[in-house]
Amino acid sequence: HPQQTSRVFLGNPSGLFVSDDQGVTWEKIENVTGSIRSIQIAPSDSDRVYAVGTAGLYASMDAGENWVFVEASLDKNTAALGIDAFDADHIFVGMYGEGVYTSTNGGATLEEVNTGISSTSWITQIERDSETGNIFALAAGKGLYKSSDNGLSWSISVADSKAFDFEMVGQTILMGKDSSVLRLSTDGGESWETVYTASQSPSWPYILSVAID
């Protein structure tokens, strides 16, 4: 947590857990049920934390001390969560086989926003550029999509059927493929270059996750 540096959140098939000693010990949040697939802290308000999973959407207004159940219409296909860099009430939810949904009231109501991106897409990750406000959604088997209008419409940033994970800091985006290729964009997804291939590390030919220092 950016303000409470010893606090760490963990979501897994058993639920939501919090640690206040950097992961040495953990406490389960008992009123959060289901398998938790994504946890996000609002960039504009670090007291606001969201978690989504198979039971729906949960939110905390006090940095994870207390949690409330927000939205039950989300189903077991809920997979990804993104928060507006400037508005903690504006969230995006990615679904397995149902595309992208958005809410402007902290998840109380949701609206489908799949223009340009198939409503049957498996969305596994959503991130928002804190500089431009552009939103990126990773669709399994298709590639990385970009929206410049708050999710109203989408266009493909890079088509890649094997894209597995991406990380972004400002205009820099690093994307990994399960075929062991790293692709890099330094202009917010406008152009891409390959910066790593499996031949450079044949002992481990799969990329499972990426991060930017």
PDB file of C-alpha atoms in Angstrom:
ATOM      1  CA  HIS A   1       0.000   0.000   0.000  1.00  0.00           C
ATOM      2  CA  PRO A   2       1.504   3.388  -0.989  1.00  0.00           C
ATOM      3  CA  GLN A   3       0.775   5.087   2.350  1.00  0.00           C
ATOM      4  CA  GLN A   4       1.035   2.068   4.637  1.00  0.00           C
ATOM      5  CA  THR A   5       4.164   0.443   3.266  1.00  0.00           C
ATOM      6  CA  SER A   6       3.946  -2.620   5.506  1.00  0.00           C
ATOM      7  CA  ARG A   7       0.438  -3.456   4.243  1.00  0.00           C
ATOM      8  CA  VAL A   8       0.135  -6.047   1.486  1.00  0.00           C
ATOM      9  CA  PHE A   9      -2.993  -7.551  -0.086  1.00  0.00           C
ATOM     10  CA  LEU A  10      -3.316 -11.069  -1.488  1.00  0.00           C
ATOM     11  CA  GLY A  11      -6.148 -12.654  -3.434  1.00  0.00           C
ATOM     12  CA  ASN A  12      -6.388 -16.367  -4.160  1.00  0.00           C
ATOM     13  CA  PRO A  13      -9.044 -19.089  -4.565  1.00  0.00           C
ATOM     14  CA  SER A  14      -9.610 -19.030  -0.789  1.00  0.00           C
ATOM     15  CA  GLY A  15     -10.469 -15.322  -0.643  1.00  0.00           C
ATOM     16  CA  LEU A  16      -8.851 -12.012   0.314  1.00  0.00           C
ATOM     17  CA  PHE A  17      -5.974 -11.688   2.778  1.00  0.00           C
ATOM     18  CA  VAL A  18      -4.126  -8.715   4.274  1.00  0.00           C
ATOM     19  CA  SER A  19      -0.712  -8.480   5.918  1.00  0.00           C
ATOM     20  CA  ASP A  20       0.559  -5.551   7.988  1.00  0.00           C
ATOM     21  CA  ASP A  21       4.122  -6.838   8.302  1.00  0.00           C
ATOM     22  CA  GLN A  22       5.107  -7.085   4.629  1.00  0.00           C
ATOM     23  CA  GLY A  23       3.825 -10.618   4.237  1.00  0.00           C
ATOM     24  CA  VAL A  24       5.239 -12.298   7.350  1.00  0.00           C
ATOM     25  CA  THR A  25       1.753 -13.007   8.747  1.00  0.00           C
ATOM     26  CA  TRP A  26      -1.655 -12.872   7.067  1.00  0.00           C
ATOM     27  CA  GLU A  27      -5.251 -12.298   8.134  1.00  0.00           C
ATOM     28  CA  LYS A  28      -8.214 -13.460   6.077  1.00  0.00           C
ATOM     29  CA  ILE A  29     -10.982 -10.913   5.414  1.00  0.00           C
ATOM     30  CA  GLU A  30     -13.925 -13.023   6.503  1.00  0.00           C
ATOM     31  CA  ASN A  31     -16.746 -11.092   4.819  1.00  0.00           C
ATOM     32  CA  VAL A  32     -15.074 -11.313   1.391  1.00  0.00           C
ATOM     33  CA  THR A  33     -16.006 -14.600  -0.267  1.00  0.00           C
ATOM     34  CA  GLY A  34     -15.187 -16.429  -3.466  1.00  0.00           C
ATOM     35  CA  SER A  35     -11.953 -16.642  -5.395  1.00  0.00           C
ATOM     36  CA  ILE A  36     -10.284 -13.211  -5.644  1.00  0.00           C
ATOM     37  CA  ARG A  37      -8.718 -12.578  -9.031  1.00  0.00           C
ATOM     38  CA  SER A  38      -7.719  -8.917  -8.929  1.00  0.00           C
ATOM     39  CA  ILE A  39      -7.016  -6.266  -6.274  1.00  0.00           C
ATOM     40  CA  GLN A  40      -6.428  -2.601  -7.127  1.00  0.00           C
ATOM     41  CA  ILE A  41      -5.701   0.561  -5.124  1.00  0.00           C
ATOM     42  CA  ALA A  42      -7.113   3.768  -6.618  1.00  0.00           C
ATOM     43  CA  PRO A  43      -4.232   5.989  -7.832  1.00  0.00           C
ATOM     44  CA  SER A  44      -6.117   9.168  -6.893  1.00  0.00           C
ATOM     45  CA  ASP A  45      -7.216   7.981  -3.426  1.00  0.00           C
ATOM     46  CA  SER A  46      -5.098   5.335  -1.713  1.00  0.00           C
ATOM     47  CA  ASP A  47      -7.818   4.744   0.893  1.00  0.00           C
ATOM     48  CA  ARG A  48     -10.003   3.259  -1.842  1.00  0.00           C
ATOM     49  CA  VAL A  49      -9.251  -0.399  -2.574  1.00  0.00           C
ATOM     50  CA  TYR A  50     -11.254  -2.711  -4.817  1.00  0.00           C
ATOM     51  CA  ALA A  51     -11.247  -6.500  -5.170  1.00  0.00           C
ATOM     52  CA  VAL A  52     -13.119  -8.628  -7.715  1.00  0.00           C
ATOM     53  CA  GLY A  53     -13.648 -12.342  -7.946  1.00  0.00           C
ATOM     54  CA  THR A  54     -16.151 -15.099  -8.456  1.00  0.00           C
ATOM     55  CA  ALA A  55     -18.587 -13.643  -5.892  1.00  0.00           C
ATOM     56  CA  GLY A  56     -18.588 -10.091  -7.288  1.00  0.00           C
ATOM     57  CA  LEU A  57     -17.039  -6.735  -6.448  1.00  0.00           C
ATOM     58  CA  TYR A  58     -15.869  -5.601  -3.005  1.00  0.00           C
ATOM     59  CA  ALA A  59     -14.583  -2.194  -1.911  1.00  0.00           C
ATOM     60  CA  SER A  60     -12.800  -0.652   1.047  1.00  0.00           C
ATOM     61  CA  MET A  61     -12.884   3.063   1.835  1.00  0.00           C
ATOM     62  CA  ASP A  62     -10.249   2.920   4.585  1.00  0.00           C
ATOM     63  CA  ALA A  63      -7.161   1.317   2.988  1.00  0.00           C
ATOM     64  CA  GLY A  64      -8.383  -2.222   3.554  1.00  0.00           C
ATOM     65  CA  GLU A  65      -9.474  -2.043   7.191  1.00  0.00           C
ATOM     66  CA  ASN A  66     -13.131  -2.723   6.365  1.00  0.00           C
ATOM     67  CA  TRP A  67     -14.757  -4.160   3.257  1.00  0.00           C
ATOM     68  CA  VAL A  68     -18.256  -3.938   1.782  1.00  0.00           C
ATOM     69  CA  PHE A  69     -19.962  -5.974  -0.911  1.00  0.00           C
ATOM     70  CA  VAL A  70     -20.721  -3.657  -3.833  1.00  0.00           C
ATOM     71  CA  GLU A  71     -21.940  -5.554  -6.883  1.00  0.00           C
ATOM     72  CA  ALA A  72     -23.358  -9.066  -7.146  1.00  0.00           C
ATOM     73  CA  SER A  73     -24.271  -9.142 -10.849  1.00  0.00           C
ATOM     74  CA  LEU A  74     -20.673  -9.930 -11.720  1.00  0.00           C
ATOM     75  CA  ASP A  75     -20.287 -13.689 -12.028  1.00  0.00           C
ATOM     76  CA  LYS A  76     -17.609 -16.335 -11.904  1.00  0.00           C
ATOM     77  CA  ASN A  77     -16.192 -15.002 -15.192  1.00  0.00           C
ATOM     78  CA  THR A  78     -14.860 -11.817 -13.543  1.00  0.00           C
ATOM     79  CA  ALA A  79     -11.128 -11.692 -14.217  1.00  0.00           C
ATOM     80  CA  ALA A  80      -9.599  -8.210 -14.239  1.00  0.00           C
ATOM     81  CA  LEU A  81      -9.984  -4.801 -12.629  1.00  0.00           C
ATOM     82  CA  GLY A  82      -8.758  -1.332 -13.569  1.00  0.00           C
ATOM     83  CA  ILE A  83      -9.286   2.045 -11.877  1.00  0.00           C
ATOM     84  CA  ASP A  84      -9.304   5.488 -13.449  1.00  0.00           C
ATOM     85  CA  ALA A  85      -6.077   7.296 -12.632  1.00  0.00           C
ATOM     86  CA  PHE A  86      -7.999  10.464 -11.767  1.00  0.00           C
ATOM     87  CA  ASP A  87     -11.373   9.278 -10.392  1.00  0.00           C
ATOM     88  CA  ALA A  88     -11.614   6.530  -7.758  1.00  0.00           C
ATOM     89  CA  ASP A  89     -15.314   5.953  -8.568  1.00  0.00           C
ATOM     90  CA  HIS A  90     -14.576   5.155 -12.210  1.00  0.00           C
ATOM     91  CA  ILE A  91     -13.632   1.505 -12.604  1.00  0.00           C
ATOM     92  CA  PHE A  92     -13.310  -1.059 -15.388  1.00  0.00           C
ATOM     93  CA  VAL A  93     -13.985  -4.772 -15.050  1.00  0.00           C
ATOM     94  CA  GLY A  94     -12.706  -7.387 -17.479  1.00  0.00           C
ATOM     95  CA  MET A  95     -14.566 -10.650 -17.935  1.00  0.00           C
ATOM     96  CA  TYR A  96     -13.774 -14.097 -19.310  1.00  0.00           C
ATOM     97  CA  GLY A  97     -15.801 -14.317 -22.508  1.00  0.00           C
ATOM     98  CA  GLU A  98     -17.832 -11.149 -21.838  1.00  0.00           C
ATOM     99  CA  GLY A  99     -15.485  -8.269 -22.665  1.00  0.00           C
ATOM    100  CA  VAL A 100     -15.247  -5.052 -20.632  1.00  0.00           C
ATOM    101  CA  TYR A 101     -17.675  -3.319 -18.278  1.00  0.00           C
ATOM    102  CA  THR A 102     -17.348   0.112 -16.675  1.00  0.00           C
ATOM    103  CA  SER A 103     -18.848   1.947 -13.707  1.00  0.00           C
ATOM    104  CA  THR A 104     -18.732   5.621 -12.764  1.00  0.00           C
ATOM    105  CA  ASN A 105     -20.210   5.129  -9.283  1.00  0.00           C
ATOM    106  CA  GLY A 106     -17.764   2.782  -7.631  1.00  0.00           C
ATOM    107  CA  GLY A 107     -19.342  -0.351  -9.036  1.00  0.00           C
ATOM    108  CA  ALA A 108     -22.928   0.234  -7.922  1.00  0.00           C
ATOM    109  CA  THR A 109     -24.017  -0.060 -11.571  1.00  0.00           C
ATOM    110  CA  LEU A 110     -22.130  -1.455 -14.555  1.00  0.00           C
ATOM    111  CA  GLU A 111     -22.343  -0.795 -18.296  1.00  0.00           C
ATOM    112  CA  GLU A 112     -20.938  -2.916 -21.111  1.00  0.00           C
ATOM    113  CA  VAL A 113     -18.334  -1.062 -23.237  1.00  0.00           C
ATOM    114  CA  ASN A 114     -17.209  -3.342 -26.046  1.00  0.00           C
ATOM    115  CA  THR A 115     -17.239  -1.178 -29.192  1.00  0.00           C
ATOM    116  CA  GLY A 116     -14.206  -2.293 -31.162  1.00  0.00           C
ATOM    117  CA  ILE A 117     -13.463  -5.192 -28.848  1.00  0.00           C
ATOM    118  CA  SER A 118     -15.598  -8.322 -29.041  1.00  0.00           C
ATOM    119  CA  SER A 119     -18.111  -8.876 -26.244  1.00  0.00           C
ATOM    120  CA  THR A 120     -16.910 -12.483 -26.201  1.00  0.00           C
ATOM    121  CA  SER A 121     -13.294 -11.487 -25.529  1.00  0.00           C
ATOM    122  CA  TRP A 122     -11.489 -12.995 -22.562  1.00  0.00           C
ATOM    123  CA  ILE A 123     -10.114  -9.919 -20.785  1.00  0.00           C
ATOM    124  CA  THR A 124      -7.302 -10.901 -18.434  1.00  0.00           C
ATOM    125  CA  GLN A 125      -5.806  -7.512 -17.492  1.00  0.00           C
ATOM    126  CA  ILE A 126      -6.743  -3.803 -17.530  1.00  0.00           C
ATOM    127  CA  GLU A 127      -4.454  -0.815 -16.878  1.00  0.00           C
ATOM    128  CA  ARG A 128      -4.799   2.952 -17.281  1.00  0.00           C
ATOM    129  CA  ASP A 129      -2.058   5.356 -18.366  1.00  0.00           C
ATOM    130  CA  SER A 130      -1.716   7.948 -15.603  1.00  0.00           C
ATOM    131  CA  GLU A 131      -0.309  10.515 -18.043  1.00  0.00           C
ATOM    132  CA  THR A 132      -2.760  10.381 -20.947  1.00  0.00           C
ATOM    133  CA  GLY A 133      -5.747   8.612 -19.395  1.00  0.00           C
ATOM    134  CA  ASN A 134      -5.690   5.961 -22.142  1.00  0.00           C
ATOM    135  CA  ILE A 135      -6.951   2.526 -21.073  1.00  0.00           C
ATOM    136  CA  PHE A 136      -5.380  -0.767 -22.113  1.00  0.00           C
ATOM    137  CA  ALA A 137      -7.053  -4.178 -21.985  1.00  0.00           C
ATOM    138  CA  LEU A 138      -5.354  -7.490 -22.706  1.00  0.00           C
ATOM    139  CA  ALA A 139      -7.604  -9.936 -24.574  1.00  0.00           C
ATOM    140  CA  ALA A 140      -6.459 -13.542 -24.490  1.00  0.00           C
ATOM    141  CA  GLY A 141      -5.739 -14.912 -27.941  1.00  0.00           C
ATOM    142  CA  LYS A 142      -6.052 -11.478 -29.578  1.00  0.00           C
ATOM    143  CA  GLY A 143      -3.622  -8.921 -28.156  1.00  0.00           C
ATOM    144  CA  LEU A 144      -3.576  -5.578 -26.413  1.00  0.00           C
ATOM    145  CA  TYR A 145      -6.434  -3.115 -26.978  1.00  0.00           C
ATOM    146  CA  LYS A 146      -6.392   0.631 -26.329  1.00  0.00           C
ATOM    147  CA  SER A 147      -9.147   3.144 -25.597  1.00  0.00           C
ATOM    148  CA  SER A 148      -8.674   6.914 -25.690  1.00  0.00           C
ATOM    149  CA  ASP A 149     -12.266   7.804 -24.761  1.00  0.00           C
ATOM    150  CA  ASN A 150     -12.826   6.245 -21.331  1.00  0.00           C
ATOM    151  CA  GLY A 151     -13.628   2.850 -22.778  1.00  0.00           C
ATOM    152  CA  LEU A 152     -16.396   3.968 -25.149  1.00  0.00           C
ATOM    153  CA  SER A 153     -14.466   2.510 -28.083  1.00  0.00           C
ATOM    154  CA  TRP A 154     -11.401   0.298 -28.504  1.00  0.00           C
ATOM    155  CA  SER A 155      -8.752  -0.281 -31.137  1.00  0.00           C
ATOM    156  CA  ILE A 156      -5.981  -2.844 -31.331  1.00  0.00           C
ATOM    157  CA  SER A 157      -2.619  -1.552 -30.103  1.00  0.00           C
ATOM    158  CA  VAL A 158      -0.725  -4.718 -30.920  1.00  0.00           C
ATOM    159  CA  ALA A 159      -2.246  -7.914 -32.284  1.00  0.00           C
ATOM    160  CA  ASP A 160      -0.667 -10.925 -30.625  1.00  0.00           C
ATOM    161  CA  SER A 161      -2.449 -14.213 -30.000  1.00  0.00           C
ATOM    162  CA  LYS A 162       0.141 -15.256 -27.408  1.00  0.00           C
ATOM    163  CA  ALA A 163       0.273 -12.060 -25.311  1.00  0.00           C
ATOM    164  CA  PHE A 164       0.223 -13.132 -21.669  1.00  0.00           C
ATOM    165  CA  ASP A 165       0.969 -10.191 -19.369  1.00  0.00           C
ATOM    166  CA  PHE A 166       1.857  -6.502 -19.570  1.00  0.00           C
ATOM    167  CA  GLU A 167       3.121  -3.752 -17.277  1.00  0.00           C
ATOM    168  CA  MET A 168       3.058  -0.011 -17.882  1.00  0.00           C
ATOM    169  CA  VAL A 169       4.699   3.023 -16.318  1.00  0.00           C
ATOM    170  CA  GLY A 170       3.739   6.255 -18.022  1.00  0.00           C
ATOM    171  CA  GLN A 171       4.182   5.805 -21.773  1.00  0.00           C
ATOM    172  CA  THR A 172       6.371   2.710 -21.381  1.00  0.00           C
ATOM    173  CA  ILE A 173       4.625  -0.642 -21.837  1.00  0.00           C
ATOM    174  CA  LEU A 174       6.337  -4.029 -21.518  1.00  0.00           C
ATOM    175  CA  MET A 175       4.405  -7.047 -22.801  1.00  0.00           C
ATOM    176  CA  GLY A 176       5.318 -10.702 -22.414  1.00  0.00           C
ATOM    177  CA  LYS A 177       4.290 -13.653 -24.569  1.00  0.00           C
ATOM    178  CA  ASP A 178       4.004 -17.276 -23.510  1.00  0.00           C
ATOM    179  CA  SER A 179       6.306 -18.075 -26.423  1.00  0.00           C
ATOM    180  CA  SER A 180       9.066 -16.210 -24.554  1.00  0.00           C
ATOM    181  CA  VAL A 181       9.162 -12.896 -26.375  1.00  0.00           C
ATOM    182  CA  LEU A 182       9.186  -9.475 -24.717  1.00  0.00           C
ATOM    183  CA  ARG A 183       7.788  -6.542 -26.664  1.00  0.00           C
ATOM    184  CA  LEU A 184       8.319  -2.914 -25.675  1.00  0.00           C
ATOM    185  CA  SER A 185       6.523   0.332 -26.460  1.00  0.00           C
ATOM    186  CA  THR A 186       7.847   3.699 -25.287  1.00  0.00           C
ATOM    187  CA  ASP A 187       5.105   5.810 -26.869  1.00  0.00           C
ATOM    188  CA  GLY A 188       1.954   4.561 -25.181  1.00  0.00           C
ATOM    189  CA  GLY A 189       1.346   1.635 -27.510  1.00  0.00           C
ATOM    190  CA  GLU A 190       1.707   3.508 -30.799  1.00  0.00           C
ATOM    191  CA  SER A 191       4.707   1.421 -31.891  1.00  0.00           C
ATOM    192  CA  TRP A 192       6.382  -1.772 -30.639  1.00  0.00           C
ATOM    193  CA  GLU A 193       9.730  -3.515 -30.823  1.00  0.00           C
ATOM    194  CA  THR A 194      10.904  -6.958 -29.752  1.00  0.00           C
ATOM    195  CA  VAL A 195      13.532  -6.620 -27.025  1.00  0.00           C
ATOM    196  CA  TYR A 196      13.966 -10.220 -25.869  1.00  0.00           C
ATOM    197  CA  THR A 197      13.505 -13.718 -27.294  1.00  0.00           C
ATOM    198  CA  ALA A 198      13.713 -17.182 -25.775  1.00  0.00           C
ATOM    199  CA  SER A 199      16.986 -17.918 -27.549  1.00  0.00           C
ATOM    200  CA  GLN A 200      18.693 -15.616 -25.039  1.00  0.00           C
ATOM    201  CA  SER A 201      17.653 -17.880 -22.146  1.00  0.00           C
ATOM    202  CA  PRO A 202      16.936 -21.398 -23.443  1.00  0.00           C
ATOM    203  CA  SER A 203      16.840 -22.953 -19.962  1.00  0.00           C
ATOM    204  CA  TRP A 204      13.464 -21.284 -19.254  1.00  0.00           C
ATOM    205  CA  PRO A 205      11.498 -20.731 -22.456  1.00  0.00           C
ATOM    206  CA  TYR A 206       8.270 -19.287 -20.976  1.00  0.00           C
ATOM    207  CA  ILE A 207       7.413 -15.805 -19.702  1.00  0.00           C
ATOM    208  CA  LEU A 208       4.780 -15.874 -16.962  1.00  0.00           C
ATOM    209  CA  SER A 209       4.859 -12.257 -15.747  1.00  0.00           C
ATOM    210  CA  VAL A 210       6.576  -8.953 -16.466  1.00  0.00           C
ATOM    211  CA  ALA A 211       7.421  -5.883 -14.374  1.00  0.00           C
ATOM    212  CA  ILE A 212       9.095  -2.507 -14.849  1.00  0.00           C
ATOM    213  CA  ASP A 213      11.500  -1.205 -12.228  1.00  0.00           C
TER     214      ASP A 213
END
